[in-house]
Amino acid sequence: MAKSNTLRRENQPYLIKIHPSVIWVKTAVLISILLINIHRANMTLDEVETTLQFEIAADSSPVKINPEGPLNFLRGYIYPKMECMYNKRFFAPQINTEYNLEHCRHKGDLKYTYTRNRRIDMAYKALSDSEMDVYNEQYHNHLIELFPSPTGDISIETRVSRSFIRALRAEKTEKHALQILAMLLCFLRGGRYSH
């Protein structure tokens, strides 16, 4: 007795066509949920791991977040806990910092006051013209520019009018901010961006 199958012919695989707009909607929903959770800073480690396993069905094969790439949210979960950026910005040996230690006697006790002026931090000049030394100097100068941190905290907010975050929030560029960030992400990954 032969089986009847109205969906497919015998020995033929199912062919399911997913409309591209469905893929974009799923992607947008995933990114929105992740951004909301990250903004609220309440993602648990289990949620981050589940996000890494999330697949978006594409025409040829499912698409997942590359665990080795910059979109891996596990890094975003662990790095703040380790304070990697804070330590890199404030304690990197490539950054010339000004420390001041003063002592004074107060009622017979010797007291010490430690101060640090973060406003004048700057990268050490490259010792040679080697590519690595020049890169290190530029990298640490950019790090200081991105995180000026006059109060000692790590923030992209700054009072400087020529900062990147202010440029993104400017009236003329605000509506294109997401496209600008997407282009930067594409450049970071070595991809090409076409508008």
CSV table of C-alpha atoms in Angstrom, one decimal:
chain,number,residue,atom,x,y,z
A,1,MET,CA,0.0,0.0,0.0
A,2,ALA,CA,1.5,3.3,-1.1
A,3,LYS,CA,1.6,6.3,1.2
A,4,SER,CA,0.0,9.4,0.0
A,5,ASN,CA,1.8,12.7,0.6
A,6,THR,CA,0.4,15.9,-0.6
A,7,LEU,CA,3.2,18.1,0.6
A,8,ARG,CA,6.1,16.3,-1.2
A,9,ARG,CA,6.9,13.6,-3.7
A,10,GLU,CA,8.5,10.4,-2.4
A,11,ASN,CA,12.2,10.7,-1.8
A,12,GLN,CA,12.2,14.5,-2.3
A,13,PRO,CA,13.3,16.8,0.6
A,14,TYR,CA,10.9,19.4,1.8
A,15,LEU,CA,11.6,22.8,0.3
A,16,ILE,CA,10.6,25.6,2.6
A,17,LYS,CA,11.0,29.1,1.2
A,18,ILE,CA,11.3,31.8,3.9
A,19,HIS,CA,10.6,35.3,2.8
A,20,PRO,CA,13.6,37.7,3.4
A,21,SER,CA,11.3,40.1,5.4
A,22,VAL,CA,10.7,37.3,8.0
A,23,ILE,CA,14.4,36.9,8.5
A,24,TRP,CA,14.8,40.7,9.0
A,25,VAL,CA,11.9,40.8,11.4
A,26,LYS,CA,13.5,37.9,13.4
A,27,THR,CA,16.8,39.6,13.4
A,28,ALA,CA,15.4,43.0,14.4
A,29,VAL,CA,13.4,41.3,17.3
A,30,LEU,CA,16.6,39.5,18.5
A,31,ILE,CA,18.7,42.6,18.4
A,32,SER,CA,16.0,44.7,20.0
A,33,ILE,CA,15.6,42.2,22.9
A,34,LEU,CA,19.4,42.1,23.3
A,35,LEU,CA,19.7,45.9,23.3
A,36,ILE,CA,16.9,46.3,25.8
A,37,ASN,CA,18.4,43.7,28.1
A,38,ILE,CA,21.9,45.1,27.8
A,39,HIS,CA,20.6,48.7,28.4
A,40,ARG,CA,18.8,47.5,31.5
A,41,ALA,CA,21.9,45.4,32.4
A,42,ASN,CA,19.8,42.5,33.6
A,43,MET,CA,20.9,39.7,31.2
A,44,THR,CA,21.9,36.6,33.0
A,45,LEU,CA,24.7,34.3,31.9
A,46,ASP,CA,22.1,31.7,30.8
A,47,GLU,CA,20.3,34.3,28.6
A,48,VAL,CA,23.6,35.3,27.0
A,49,GLU,CA,24.4,31.6,26.3
A,50,THR,CA,20.9,31.1,24.8
A,51,THR,CA,21.4,34.1,22.6
A,52,LEU,CA,24.6,32.6,21.2
A,53,GLN,CA,22.6,29.4,20.3
A,54,PHE,CA,19.8,31.4,18.6
A,55,GLU,CA,19.6,30.7,14.9
A,56,ILE,CA,18.0,32.7,12.1
A,57,ALA,CA,17.0,30.6,9.2
A,58,ALA,CA,18.4,31.9,5.9
A,59,ASP,CA,18.0,30.6,2.4
A,60,SER,CA,21.0,28.3,2.4
A,61,SER,CA,21.9,27.7,6.0
A,62,PRO,CA,21.0,29.0,9.5
A,63,VAL,CA,22.9,32.1,10.7
A,64,LYS,CA,24.2,32.3,14.2
A,65,ILE,CA,26.3,34.9,16.1
A,66,ASN,CA,30.0,34.1,15.6
A,67,PRO,CA,31.4,33.2,19.0
A,68,GLU,CA,34.8,34.5,17.9
A,69,GLY,CA,33.4,37.8,16.6
A,70,PRO,CA,32.7,41.2,18.1
A,71,LEU,CA,28.9,40.5,18.5
A,72,ASN,CA,29.6,37.7,21.0
A,73,PHE,CA,27.5,39.0,24.0
A,74,LEU,CA,29.5,36.8,26.4
A,75,ARG,CA,32.4,39.3,26.1
A,76,GLY,CA,30.0,42.1,26.8
A,77,TYR,CA,28.8,40.2,29.9
A,78,ILE,CA,32.3,39.3,31.2
A,79,TYR,CA,34.4,42.4,30.4
A,80,PRO,CA,32.5,44.9,32.6
A,81,LYS,CA,32.7,42.4,35.5
A,82,MET,CA,36.5,42.2,35.0
A,83,GLU,CA,36.7,45.9,34.5
A,84,CYS,CA,39.0,45.4,31.5
A,85,MET,CA,38.3,48.8,29.9
A,86,TYR,CA,38.7,50.6,33.2
A,87,ASN,CA,42.0,48.9,33.9
A,88,LYS,CA,43.3,49.5,30.3
A,89,ARG,CA,42.3,53.1,30.5
A,90,PHE,CA,43.7,54.0,33.9
A,91,PHE,CA,46.5,51.5,34.5
A,92,ALA,CA,48.1,50.9,31.1
A,93,PRO,CA,51.8,51.4,31.3
A,94,GLN,CA,51.7,53.0,27.8
A,95,ILE,CA,49.7,56.0,29.3
A,96,ASN,CA,51.7,58.8,30.9
A,97,THR,CA,49.8,59.7,34.1
A,98,GLU,CA,50.3,62.4,36.7
A,99,TYR,CA,50.3,61.2,40.3
A,100,ASN,CA,50.8,63.5,43.2
A,101,LEU,CA,51.5,62.3,46.8
A,102,GLU,CA,51.6,65.0,49.4
A,103,HIS,CA,52.2,64.6,53.1
A,104,CYS,CA,51.4,66.9,55.9
A,105,ARG,CA,51.4,66.8,59.7
A,106,HIS,CA,48.1,67.3,61.4
A,107,LYS,CA,48.2,67.3,65.2
A,108,GLY,CA,51.3,65.1,65.3
A,109,ASP,CA,50.0,62.6,62.8
A,110,LEU,CA,51.6,62.2,59.4
A,111,LYS,CA,48.8,62.2,56.7
A,112,TYR,CA,49.3,61.5,53.0
A,113,THR,CA,47.0,62.8,50.2
A,114,TYR,CA,47.1,60.9,46.9
A,115,THR,CA,45.7,62.7,43.8
A,116,ARG,CA,45.7,62.0,40.2
A,117,ASN,CA,44.9,64.4,37.4
A,118,ARG,CA,43.2,62.3,34.7
A,119,ARG,CA,42.6,65.4,32.5
A,120,ILE,CA,46.2,65.5,31.4
A,121,ASP,CA,46.7,61.7,30.7
A,122,MET,CA,48.4,61.1,27.4
A,123,ALA,CA,50.1,58.3,25.6
A,124,TYR,CA,53.9,58.0,25.8
A,125,LYS,CA,55.6,59.1,22.5
A,126,ALA,CA,56.8,56.2,20.3
A,127,LEU,CA,60.4,55.5,21.1
A,128,SER,CA,61.1,54.5,17.5
A,129,ASP,CA,59.5,54.7,14.1
A,130,SER,CA,58.6,51.0,14.2
A,131,GLU,CA,55.1,50.2,13.1
A,132,MET,CA,54.2,48.7,16.5
A,133,ASP,CA,55.4,51.6,18.6
A,134,VAL,CA,53.6,54.1,16.4
A,135,TYR,CA,50.4,52.0,16.6
A,136,ASN,CA,50.7,51.7,20.4
A,137,GLU,CA,50.9,55.5,20.7
A,138,GLN,CA,48.0,56.1,18.4
A,139,TYR,CA,45.9,53.4,20.1
A,140,HIS,CA,46.4,54.8,23.6
A,141,ASN,CA,45.7,58.4,22.4
A,142,HIS,CA,42.4,57.2,20.9
A,143,LEU,CA,41.6,55.3,24.0
A,144,ILE,CA,42.1,58.5,26.0
A,145,GLU,CA,40.0,60.5,23.5
A,146,LEU,CA,37.2,57.9,23.6
A,147,PHE,CA,37.2,57.7,27.4
A,148,PRO,CA,38.4,61.1,28.7
A,149,SER,CA,37.0,60.2,32.2
A,150,PRO,CA,37.8,63.4,34.1
A,151,THR,CA,35.9,62.1,37.1
A,152,GLY,CA,37.5,58.6,37.1
A,153,ASP,CA,34.7,56.6,35.6
A,154,ILE,CA,34.5,55.0,32.2
A,155,SER,CA,32.0,56.7,30.0
A,156,ILE,CA,31.7,57.8,26.4
A,157,GLU,CA,30.0,61.0,27.6
A,158,THR,CA,32.2,64.0,27.5
A,159,ARG,CA,32.0,67.7,27.7
A,160,VAL,CA,34.2,68.1,24.6
A,161,SER,CA,32.1,69.4,21.7
A,162,ARG,CA,34.1,67.5,19.1
A,163,SER,CA,33.6,64.0,20.6
A,164,PHE,CA,32.2,61.0,18.7
A,165,ILE,CA,29.2,60.6,20.8
A,166,ARG,CA,28.2,64.3,20.4
A,167,ALA,CA,28.7,63.9,16.7
A,168,LEU,CA,26.3,61.0,16.6
A,169,ARG,CA,23.7,62.9,18.7
A,170,ALA,CA,24.0,66.1,16.6
A,171,GLU,CA,20.7,67.2,15.0
A,172,LYS,CA,22.0,66.6,11.5
A,173,THR,CA,23.4,63.1,12.1
A,174,GLU,CA,21.1,61.7,14.8
A,175,LYS,CA,18.7,60.2,12.3
A,176,HIS,CA,21.7,58.4,10.6
A,177,ALA,CA,23.4,57.3,13.8
A,178,LEU,CA,22.4,53.6,13.5
A,179,GLN,CA,23.6,53.5,9.9
A,180,ILE,CA,26.9,55.1,11.0
A,181,LEU,CA,27.3,52.5,13.7
A,182,ALA,CA,26.4,49.7,11.3
A,183,MET,CA,29.0,50.9,8.8
A,184,LEU,CA,31.7,51.0,11.6
A,185,LEU,CA,30.7,47.4,12.5
A,186,CYS,CA,31.0,46.3,8.9
A,187,PHE,CA,34.4,48.0,8.6
A,188,LEU,CA,35.4,46.3,11.8
A,189,ARG,CA,34.5,42.9,10.4
A,190,GLY,CA,36.1,43.6,7.1
A,191,GLY,CA,32.9,43.8,5.2
A,192,ARG,CA,31.6,46.3,2.7
A,193,TYR,CA,28.7,48.6,3.3
A,194,SER,CA,26.4,49.7,0.5
A,195,HIS,CA,23.6,52.1,1.1
